[in-house]
């Protein structure tokens, strides 16, 4: 989503880094380009104006003009002010400090992703060892109730039984009573939406709020709608008093202005961001991490968290012991690692979390691995026998033909994989000797063909 903004800011920062001495004119020129980049990214005009003024005030002060690296100092100021703009280090965690069951309302317009966000939030809370109950209270949208029931079955989370003929307030009241009697920790209410704000909708939501006194009222905003999402959030906040925001579709190709503006305009923190359709694609929002990604600095903490959540410790220990003992990395190991990496998300999203790798991937001019190519590689490896995966050098012509037919690929594709894997084995051995610093340097220097994909 922030690719265009990142590229433009990167050009500005390149010019700044080249300045040995920083003057007010340098700062003025740089901030003009920063302002244009933010406006083109659909950031609220007033927000941009205030942001640029804050950066200018700090950038023409002694902390920059007397600095040994003034360009870097201005970049740091932009980074710090962007973090503050999006919420800084304030606590944006869910407020569950109440007698259970704690009520959470999700509100927003139709199409923003409320129902899916309910399922994602329930999965997140379940992972936190909470017992959530999902409540379908949208009786207007066709199949909304059934959609939440399907999500509940997929997640093995109970969904309160409701019918489209019931009144939303009655559903919510009965569900809360049911949750109290059956030991649920959290009740998540999926409320109705409209294509635009209207009095009837707001009165209904106000009735539910007044009856249940929810600890959290989360506004679900579609980040693809840009500034309109900010305006709608303000409307919901004025009527309901929202406590936070869930930004959905942050993996899309929109400009991202809503993500940068919504906190400044509403005064309410972004608590979660949706990064895809999968039910585990909900991340806790961290302003500093998102800003680091926008400025091309990576996000190592998020990468570590994703790895910890998806990687099999026993498998990692097995591979470590094997490498120490024999120094061999075979196709069986590669397939296992590939399957674990896929759980973390797309390769592009993973690479963007590594400092410097996002830019390096762009510079590889189309050499980036695609998801289709990874599936093809996995299919080829799956078509091999255990002996062939353990020792790919035994794969002769007839075996290659069988593997190609079994995987639905060509002999040339099988040959290409084997050739690249042979090269990759050498790289793995080299990186193993380099240690952590050498590993990062080696990764940045890789070109097409250095890995099996």
Short mmCIF file of N, CA and C in Angstrom, two decimals, residues 51 54 58 77-90 263-264 287-288 291:
data_model
loop_
_atom_site.label_atom_id
_atom_site.label_comp_id
_atom_site.label_asym_id
_atom_site.label_seq_id
_atom_site.Cartn_x
_atom_site.Cartn_y
_atom_site.Cartn_z
N UNK A 51 1.86 18.48 10.29
CA UNK A 51 3.04 17.62 10.33
C UNK A 51 4.27 18.34 9.80
N UNK A 54 5.60 20.99 12.16
CA UNK A 54 6.32 20.43 13.30
C UNK A 54 7.73 19.99 12.90
N UNK A 58 11.50 21.77 14.14
CA UNK A 58 12.62 21.00 14.72
C UNK A 58 13.83 20.99 13.79
N UNK A 77 14.04 13.09 12.38
CA UNK A 77 12.92 13.94 12.81
C UNK A 77 11.65 13.56 12.06
N UNK A 78 11.75 13.33 10.75
CA UNK A 78 10.59 12.90 9.96
C UNK A 78 10.06 11.58 10.50
N UNK A 79 10.97 10.67 10.79
CA UNK A 79 10.57 9.37 11.35
C UNK A 79 9.83 9.55 12.67
N UNK A 80 10.40 10.33 13.57
CA UNK A 80 9.81 10.52 14.90
C UNK A 80 8.44 11.19 14.82
N UNK A 81 8.32 12.20 13.95
CA UNK A 81 7.05 12.91 13.83
C UNK A 81 5.97 12.05 13.17
N UNK A 82 6.37 11.19 12.23
CA UNK A 82 5.41 10.27 11.62
C UNK A 82 4.90 9.28 12.67
N UNK A 83 5.79 8.81 13.52
CA UNK A 83 5.38 7.89 14.58
C UNK A 83 4.38 8.57 15.51
N UNK A 84 4.68 9.82 15.90
CA UNK A 84 3.75 10.56 16.76
C UNK A 84 2.41 10.79 16.06
N UNK A 85 2.47 11.09 14.76
CA UNK A 85 1.25 11.32 13.98
C UNK A 85 0.32 10.10 14.02
N UNK A 86 0.92 8.91 14.03
CA UNK A 86 0.12 7.68 13.96
C UNK A 86 -0.14 7.07 15.34
N UNK A 87 0.22 7.78 16.39
CA UNK A 87 -0.13 7.29 17.72
C UNK A 87 1.03 7.15 18.67
N UNK A 88 2.24 7.26 18.16
CA UNK A 88 3.41 7.16 19.04
C UNK A 88 3.49 5.83 19.75
N UNK A 89 3.92 5.87 20.99
CA UNK A 89 4.10 4.65 21.77
C UNK A 89 2.96 4.43 22.76
N UNK A 90 1.81 5.09 22.52
CA UNK A 90 0.68 4.94 23.43
C UNK A 90 0.18 3.51 23.44
N UNK A 263 -5.75 8.61 13.06
CA UNK A 263 -5.49 8.88 14.47
C UNK A 263 -5.51 10.39 14.74
N UNK A 264 -4.89 11.16 13.86
CA UNK A 264 -4.82 12.61 14.05
C UNK A 264 -6.19 13.26 13.97
N UNK A 287 2.78 1.86 15.64
CA UNK A 287 3.08 3.01 14.79
C UNK A 287 4.54 3.03 14.35
N UNK A 288 5.45 2.77 15.29
CA UNK A 288 6.88 2.86 14.95
C UNK A 288 7.27 1.81 13.91
N UNK A 291 5.91 2.90 10.40
CA UNK A 291 6.72 4.01 9.88
C UNK A 291 8.07 3.51 9.38
#
